[in-house]
Amino acid sequence: QVHMVESGGGLVQPGGSLTLSCEASGFIFYLSPMSWYRQAPGKERELVALITSGYTTHYAESVKGRFTISRDNAKNTVYLQMNSLKPEDTAVYYCYTNRQNMDYWGKGTLVSVSS
């Protein structure tokens, strides 16, 4: 059974940093592309960053140069390092993967950027 648990969210001031973690189980992690999505209040869920099994990365334009996605296959964990945070980064952040044409989501972790 696929299981993904996000952690690391919280309240941070503008310009601050946070690192999110997503620990996964129930599938062959090192073969799986992993993504971070976010959903702000009143908005649709959007892709933030993606990392393939070959460590190729892709970022939304709004976070390029500020966020870094990485993975540790030994720990079945994907990370999102977030720097220079802005109020518009406030959202629930979700871990996502697709295995055998099925979508799997974590329950999310809340990031609030406010002074």
mmCIF file of C-alpha atoms in Angstrom:
data_model
loop_
_atom_site.group_PDB
_atom_site.id
_atom_site.type_symbol
_atom_site.label_atom_id
_atom_site.label_comp_id
_atom_site.label_asym_id
_atom_site.label_seq_id
_atom_site.Cartn_x
_atom_site.Cartn_y
_atom_site.Cartn_z
ATOM 1 C CA GLN A 1 0.000 0.000 0.000
ATOM 2 C CA VAL A 2 1.401 3.369 -1.060
ATOM 3 C CA HIS A 3 1.902 5.739 1.823
ATOM 4 C CA MET A 4 3.464 9.193 1.762
ATOM 5 C CA VAL A 5 3.857 11.496 4.755
ATOM 6 C CA GLU A 6 4.919 15.123 4.477
ATOM 7 C CA SER A 7 6.555 17.080 7.289
ATOM 8 C CA GLY A 8 8.415 20.322 7.854
ATOM 9 C CA GLY A 9 5.711 22.899 7.290
ATOM 10 C CA GLY A 10 5.112 25.819 9.593
ATOM 11 C CA LEU A 11 4.993 29.572 9.975
ATOM 12 C CA VAL A 12 7.922 31.560 8.612
ATOM 13 C CA GLN A 13 8.597 35.229 7.982
ATOM 14 C CA PRO A 14 9.041 36.581 4.460
ATOM 15 C CA GLY A 15 12.581 35.943 3.290
ATOM 16 C CA GLY A 16 12.906 32.910 5.510
ATOM 17 C CA SER A 17 13.536 29.266 4.684
ATOM 18 C CA LEU A 18 11.918 25.898 5.270
ATOM 19 C CA THR A 19 12.695 22.360 4.212
ATOM 20 C CA LEU A 20 9.846 19.959 3.554
ATOM 21 C CA SER A 21 10.256 16.196 3.633
ATOM 22 C CA CYS A 22 8.107 13.430 2.201
ATOM 23 C CA GLU A 23 8.787 9.897 3.372
ATOM 24 C CA ALA A 24 7.303 7.253 1.102
ATOM 25 C CA SER A 25 6.607 3.548 1.336
ATOM 26 C CA GLY A 26 4.733 0.806 -0.491
ATOM 27 C CA PHE A 27 6.346 1.193 -3.903
ATOM 28 C CA ILE A 28 9.744 1.089 -5.589
ATOM 29 C CA PHE A 29 10.817 4.587 -4.669
ATOM 30 C CA TYR A 30 14.055 4.831 -6.636
ATOM 31 C CA LEU A 31 12.245 4.105 -9.909
ATOM 32 C CA SER A 32 9.535 6.697 -9.301
ATOM 33 C CA PRO A 33 9.373 10.345 -10.320
ATOM 34 C CA MET A 34 8.365 12.433 -7.316
ATOM 35 C CA SER A 35 6.704 15.825 -7.217
ATOM 36 C CA TRP A 36 5.684 18.586 -4.869
ATOM 37 C CA TYR A 37 2.405 20.366 -5.494
ATOM 38 C CA ARG A 38 0.777 23.161 -3.547
ATOM 39 C CA GLN A 39 -2.689 24.550 -3.106
ATOM 40 C CA ALA A 40 -3.287 28.045 -1.821
ATOM 41 C CA PRO A 41 -6.658 29.096 -0.365
ATOM 42 C CA GLY A 42 -9.180 29.588 -3.159
ATOM 43 C CA LYS A 43 -6.786 28.427 -5.853
ATOM 44 C CA GLU A 44 -6.216 25.247 -7.831
ATOM 45 C CA ARG A 45 -3.494 22.801 -6.936
ATOM 46 C CA GLU A 46 -0.323 23.520 -8.908
ATOM 47 C CA LEU A 47 2.950 21.743 -9.623
ATOM 48 C CA VAL A 48 5.875 23.247 -7.724
ATOM 49 C CA ALA A 49 8.749 20.884 -8.531
ATOM 50 C CA LEU A 50 9.464 17.458 -9.991
ATOM 51 C CA ILE A 51 12.429 15.116 -9.770
ATOM 52 C CA THR A 52 12.742 12.057 -11.975
ATOM 53 C CA SER A 53 14.327 8.739 -11.101
ATOM 54 C CA GLY A 54 17.358 10.000 -13.017
ATOM 55 C CA TYR A 55 17.517 13.158 -10.871
ATOM 56 C CA THR A 56 16.316 15.495 -13.632
ATOM 57 C CA THR A 57 14.432 18.383 -12.050
ATOM 58 C CA HIS A 58 11.722 20.768 -13.189
ATOM 59 C CA TYR A 59 10.368 23.836 -11.400
ATOM 60 C CA ALA A 60 7.444 26.159 -11.705
ATOM 61 C CA GLU A 61 8.551 29.577 -12.926
ATOM 62 C CA SER A 62 7.357 31.172 -9.716
ATOM 63 C CA VAL A 63 9.837 29.198 -7.587
ATOM 64 C CA LYS A 64 12.859 28.880 -9.891
ATOM 65 C CA GLY A 65 16.042 29.988 -8.167
ATOM 66 C CA ARG A 66 14.404 29.844 -4.728
ATOM 67 C CA PHE A 67 13.298 26.216 -4.284
ATOM 68 C CA THR A 68 15.336 23.035 -4.684
ATOM 69 C CA ILE A 69 13.916 19.519 -4.947
ATOM 70 C CA SER A 70 16.101 16.554 -4.046
ATOM 71 C CA ARG A 71 15.745 12.882 -3.162
ATOM 72 C CA ASP A 72 17.456 10.324 -0.970
ATOM 73 C CA ASN A 73 16.649 6.881 -2.333
ATOM 74 C CA ALA A 74 18.252 5.182 0.665
ATOM 75 C CA LYS A 75 15.678 6.879 2.893
ATOM 76 C CA ASN A 76 12.741 6.762 0.431
ATOM 77 C CA THR A 77 12.448 10.493 0.971
ATOM 78 C CA VAL A 78 12.025 13.523 -1.268
ATOM 79 C CA TYR A 79 12.803 17.030 -0.035
ATOM 80 C CA LEU A 80 11.861 20.563 -0.961
ATOM 81 C CA GLN A 81 14.285 23.235 0.212
ATOM 82 C CA MET A 82 12.491 26.592 0.102
ATOM 83 C CA ASN A 83 14.452 29.834 0.396
ATOM 84 C CA SER A 84 13.497 33.502 0.095
ATOM 85 C CA LEU A 85 9.926 32.635 0.933
ATOM 86 C CA LYS A 86 7.182 35.071 -0.034
ATOM 87 C CA PRO A 87 3.643 35.502 1.295
ATOM 88 C CA GLU A 88 2.365 34.118 -2.016
ATOM 89 C CA ASP A 89 4.110 30.822 -1.215
ATOM 90 C CA THR A 90 1.554 30.259 1.537
ATOM 91 C CA ALA A 91 -0.231 26.990 0.751
ATOM 92 C CA VAL A 92 -0.663 23.371 1.678
ATOM 93 C CA TYR A 93 2.206 21.446 0.085
ATOM 94 C CA TYR A 94 1.584 17.906 -1.143
ATOM 95 C CA CYS A 95 3.855 15.062 -2.139
ATOM 96 C CA TYR A 96 2.774 13.234 -5.301
ATOM 97 C CA THR A 97 3.705 10.271 -7.425
ATOM 98 C CA ASN A 98 2.111 8.233 -10.175
ATOM 99 C CA ARG A 99 2.653 4.499 -10.255
ATOM 100 C CA GLN A 100 1.066 2.221 -12.842
ATOM 101 C CA ASN A 101 -1.292 4.985 -13.957
ATOM 102 C CA MET A 102 -2.565 5.640 -10.440
ATOM 103 C CA ASP A 103 -2.136 8.953 -8.627
ATOM 104 C CA TYR A 104 -0.927 8.954 -5.042
ATOM 105 C CA TRP A 105 -0.966 11.987 -2.742
ATOM 106 C CA GLY A 106 0.203 12.666 0.756
ATOM 107 C CA LYS A 107 -2.083 14.502 3.170
ATOM 108 C CA GLY A 108 -0.101 17.696 2.901
ATOM 109 C CA THR A 109 1.768 20.075 5.173
ATOM 110 C CA LEU A 110 0.858 23.731 5.670
ATOM 111 C CA VAL A 111 3.367 26.463 4.917
ATOM 112 C CA SER A 112 2.425 29.973 6.061
ATOM 113 C CA VAL A 113 4.606 32.936 5.127
ATOM 114 C CA SER A 114 3.697 36.000 7.119
ATOM 115 C CA SER A 115 5.223 38.735 9.232
#
